[in-house]
Structure formats: structure tokens, C-alpha cells
Amino acid sequence: MESNGIIDIEFWRLCAAYVFVVILLIIVKWRGITREKQIMLATVRMTVQLILAGYVLTYIFENPHPLLSLGFLCAMALFSIHNIFNFYQKCTAVHLIIEESEK
């Protein structure tokens, strides 16, 4: 199960995590909420992001150089700042549209 400090997750345990997504999809379908496509897209994005994060962290821990760690921290900070500005611009645009429609 564990080799070189890396914990391997068995396939059945990984599938068990997705049982909750299936339960959510059943509830959403039962309640008549049309969000199945968004839930599936979010699930795929989550899975890909977690896999990539695992590979990146494994690489960082196997190559413990301070500049490499600092570079990854700066990249993450820049990415999060970029996302915050995009979110703020979308919120401002929606707010302006609402104000215009109320006039």
C-alpha cells in the first residue's frame, strides 16, 4: 500500500468516493433540478486537479530546492489573484446589468 512514502489508493476506494456524487445526481434528478451536466463537469475537473496536484507535490517533495518551492508558491499566488480579479469583474458586470434593468 505504501511505497517510498507515497500512499497508493486502491481502485475500489477511489470508486467509493464517487458514490457520493452518484447519490447527489440521484437526488438532483429526483428533485427535478437540471444540473447534472454541471455536476459531472465539476467532478471531472476535481478529479483532474487532484491528480495533477498529486504529481506536482510528489515532484516538489522529491526535488526539495528552495527556489523550486518558491516558484510554485509564486505561481499559485498569481493564479489565485488572477481568479479573484476575474470573479470581481464578473460580479461588477452583473451588478451593472441589474442596475440598468431597474431603471
PDB file of C-alpha atoms in Angstrom:
ATOM      1  CA  MET A   1       0.000   0.000   0.000  1.00  0.00           C
ATOM      2  CA  GLU A   2       2.795   2.437   0.778  1.00  0.00           C
ATOM      3  CA  SER A   3       5.993   2.713  -1.246  1.00  0.00           C
ATOM      4  CA  ASN A   4       8.619   5.436  -0.839  1.00  0.00           C
ATOM      5  CA  GLY A   5       6.322   7.445   1.446  1.00  0.00           C
ATOM      6  CA  ILE A   6       3.579   7.578  -1.197  1.00  0.00           C
ATOM      7  CA  ILE A   7       0.243   6.113  -0.199  1.00  0.00           C
ATOM      8  CA  ASP A   8      -1.414   4.245  -3.042  1.00  0.00           C
ATOM      9  CA  ILE A   9      -5.191   4.313  -3.050  1.00  0.00           C
ATOM     10  CA  GLU A  10      -6.828   1.135  -4.240  1.00  0.00           C
ATOM     11  CA  PHE A  11      -9.208   1.440  -7.165  1.00  0.00           C
ATOM     12  CA  TRP A  12     -12.223   0.342  -5.116  1.00  0.00           C
ATOM     13  CA  ARG A  13     -11.557   3.075  -2.538  1.00  0.00           C
ATOM     14  CA  LEU A  14     -11.360   5.654  -5.307  1.00  0.00           C
ATOM     15  CA  CYS A  15     -14.667   4.413  -6.698  1.00  0.00           C
ATOM     16  CA  ALA A  16     -16.205   4.521  -3.223  1.00  0.00           C
ATOM     17  CA  ALA A  17     -15.506   8.262  -3.108  1.00  0.00           C
ATOM     18  CA  TYR A  18     -17.671   8.731  -6.177  1.00  0.00           C
ATOM     19  CA  VAL A  19     -20.633   7.027  -4.524  1.00  0.00           C
ATOM     20  CA  PHE A  20     -21.491  10.402  -3.009  1.00  0.00           C
ATOM     21  CA  VAL A  21     -21.504  12.015  -6.446  1.00  0.00           C
ATOM     22  CA  VAL A  22     -23.885   9.330  -7.664  1.00  0.00           C
ATOM     23  CA  ILE A  23     -26.129   9.915  -4.634  1.00  0.00           C
ATOM     24  CA  LEU A  24     -26.081  13.640  -5.375  1.00  0.00           C
ATOM     25  CA  LEU A  25     -27.002  13.011  -9.005  1.00  0.00           C
ATOM     26  CA  ILE A  26     -29.914  10.797  -7.927  1.00  0.00           C
ATOM     27  CA  ILE A  27     -31.208  13.466  -5.543  1.00  0.00           C
ATOM     28  CA  VAL A  28     -30.837  16.220  -8.153  1.00  0.00           C
ATOM     29  CA  LYS A  29     -32.664  14.140 -10.756  1.00  0.00           C
ATOM     30  CA  TRP A  30     -35.402  13.206  -8.266  1.00  0.00           C
ATOM     31  CA  ARG A  31     -35.954  16.855  -7.309  1.00  0.00           C
ATOM     32  CA  GLY A  32     -36.108  17.926 -10.956  1.00  0.00           C
ATOM     33  CA  ILE A  33     -33.057  20.174 -10.815  1.00  0.00           C
ATOM     34  CA  THR A  34     -31.328  20.327 -14.189  1.00  0.00           C
ATOM     35  CA  ARG A  35     -27.713  20.499 -13.028  1.00  0.00           C
ATOM     36  CA  GLU A  36     -26.465  17.017 -13.919  1.00  0.00           C
ATOM     37  CA  LYS A  37     -24.092  18.280 -16.615  1.00  0.00           C
ATOM     38  CA  GLN A  38     -22.563  20.869 -14.278  1.00  0.00           C
ATOM     39  CA  ILE A  39     -22.119  18.295 -11.504  1.00  0.00           C
ATOM     40  CA  MET A  40     -20.409  15.865 -13.868  1.00  0.00           C
ATOM     41  CA  LEU A  41     -18.141  18.601 -15.255  1.00  0.00           C
ATOM     42  CA  ALA A  42     -17.220  19.699 -11.723  1.00  0.00           C
ATOM     43  CA  THR A  43     -16.484  16.088 -10.774  1.00  0.00           C
ATOM     44  CA  VAL A  44     -14.175  15.604 -13.752  1.00  0.00           C
ATOM     45  CA  ARG A  45     -12.421  18.918 -13.068  1.00  0.00           C
ATOM     46  CA  MET A  46     -11.975  17.977  -9.406  1.00  0.00           C
ATOM     47  CA  THR A  47     -10.502  14.602 -10.324  1.00  0.00           C
ATOM     48  CA  VAL A  48      -8.048  16.061 -12.832  1.00  0.00           C
ATOM     49  CA  GLN A  49      -6.997  18.822 -10.417  1.00  0.00           C
ATOM     50  CA  LEU A  50      -6.376  16.350  -7.588  1.00  0.00           C
ATOM     51  CA  ILE A  51      -4.335  14.065  -9.832  1.00  0.00           C
ATOM     52  CA  LEU A  52      -2.243  16.975 -11.120  1.00  0.00           C
ATOM     53  CA  ALA A  53      -1.768  18.324  -7.588  1.00  0.00           C
ATOM     54  CA  GLY A  54      -0.540  14.893  -6.506  1.00  0.00           C
ATOM     55  CA  TYR A  55       2.029  14.787  -9.295  1.00  0.00           C
ATOM     56  CA  VAL A  56       3.198  18.345  -8.621  1.00  0.00           C
ATOM     57  CA  LEU A  57       3.540  17.741  -4.885  1.00  0.00           C
ATOM     58  CA  THR A  58       5.385  14.475  -5.495  1.00  0.00           C
ATOM     59  CA  TYR A  59       7.805  16.316  -7.778  1.00  0.00           C
ATOM     60  CA  ILE A  60       8.317  19.120  -5.245  1.00  0.00           C
ATOM     61  CA  PHE A  61       8.979  16.692  -2.375  1.00  0.00           C
ATOM     62  CA  GLU A  62      11.366  14.595  -4.468  1.00  0.00           C
ATOM     63  CA  ASN A  63      13.314  17.734  -5.513  1.00  0.00           C
ATOM     64  CA  PRO A  64      13.456  19.871  -2.356  1.00  0.00           C
ATOM     65  CA  HIS A  65      15.062  23.011  -3.761  1.00  0.00           C
ATOM     66  CA  PRO A  66      14.007  26.330  -2.166  1.00  0.00           C
ATOM     67  CA  LEU A  67      13.775  28.177  -5.491  1.00  0.00           C
ATOM     68  CA  LEU A  68      11.561  25.469  -6.951  1.00  0.00           C
ATOM     69  CA  SER A  69       9.230  25.667  -3.951  1.00  0.00           C
ATOM     70  CA  LEU A  70       9.224  29.460  -4.114  1.00  0.00           C
ATOM     71  CA  GLY A  71       8.458  29.342  -7.836  1.00  0.00           C
ATOM     72  CA  PHE A  72       5.450  27.086  -7.267  1.00  0.00           C
ATOM     73  CA  LEU A  73       4.216  29.318  -4.430  1.00  0.00           C
ATOM     74  CA  CYS A  74       4.500  32.413  -6.637  1.00  0.00           C
ATOM     75  CA  ALA A  75       2.680  30.649  -9.489  1.00  0.00           C
ATOM     76  CA  MET A  76      -0.157  29.632  -7.152  1.00  0.00           C
ATOM     77  CA  ALA A  77      -0.405  33.162  -5.729  1.00  0.00           C
ATOM     78  CA  LEU A  78      -0.523  34.716  -9.213  1.00  0.00           C
ATOM     79  CA  PHE A  79      -3.154  32.226 -10.354  1.00  0.00           C
ATOM     80  CA  SER A  80      -5.360  32.916  -7.327  1.00  0.00           C
ATOM     81  CA  ILE A  81      -5.017  36.702  -7.777  1.00  0.00           C
ATOM     82  CA  HIS A  82      -5.972  36.289 -11.446  1.00  0.00           C
ATOM     83  CA  ASN A  83      -9.069  34.286 -10.436  1.00  0.00           C
ATOM     84  CA  ILE A  84     -10.084  36.891  -7.852  1.00  0.00           C
ATOM     85  CA  PHE A  85      -9.858  39.716 -10.404  1.00  0.00           C
ATOM     86  CA  ASN A  86     -11.885  37.730 -12.939  1.00  0.00           C
ATOM     87  CA  PHE A  87     -14.550  36.975 -10.343  1.00  0.00           C
ATOM     88  CA  TYR A  88     -14.684  40.637  -9.282  1.00  0.00           C
ATOM     89  CA  GLN A  89     -15.085  41.787 -12.898  1.00  0.00           C
ATOM     90  CA  LYS A  90     -17.938  39.338 -13.458  1.00  0.00           C
ATOM     91  CA  CYS A  91     -19.670  40.470 -10.260  1.00  0.00           C
ATOM     92  CA  THR A  92     -19.290  44.117 -11.255  1.00  0.00           C
ATOM     93  CA  ALA A  93     -20.695  43.429 -14.729  1.00  0.00           C
ATOM     94  CA  VAL A  94     -23.700  41.588 -13.290  1.00  0.00           C
ATOM     95  CA  HIS A  95     -24.280  44.395 -10.802  1.00  0.00           C
ATOM     96  CA  LEU A  96     -24.233  46.977 -13.611  1.00  0.00           C
ATOM     97  CA  ILE A  97     -26.698  44.931 -15.663  1.00  0.00           C
ATOM     98  CA  ILE A  98     -29.055  44.687 -12.693  1.00  0.00           C
ATOM     99  CA  GLU A  99     -28.834  48.445 -12.082  1.00  0.00           C
ATOM    100  CA  GLU A 100     -29.613  49.185 -15.728  1.00  0.00           C
ATOM    101  CA  SER A 101     -32.599  46.841 -15.747  1.00  0.00           C
ATOM    102  CA  GLU A 102     -34.073  48.516 -12.657  1.00  0.00           C
ATOM    103  CA  LYS A 103     -34.115  51.957 -14.319  1.00  0.00           C
TER     104      LYS A 103
END
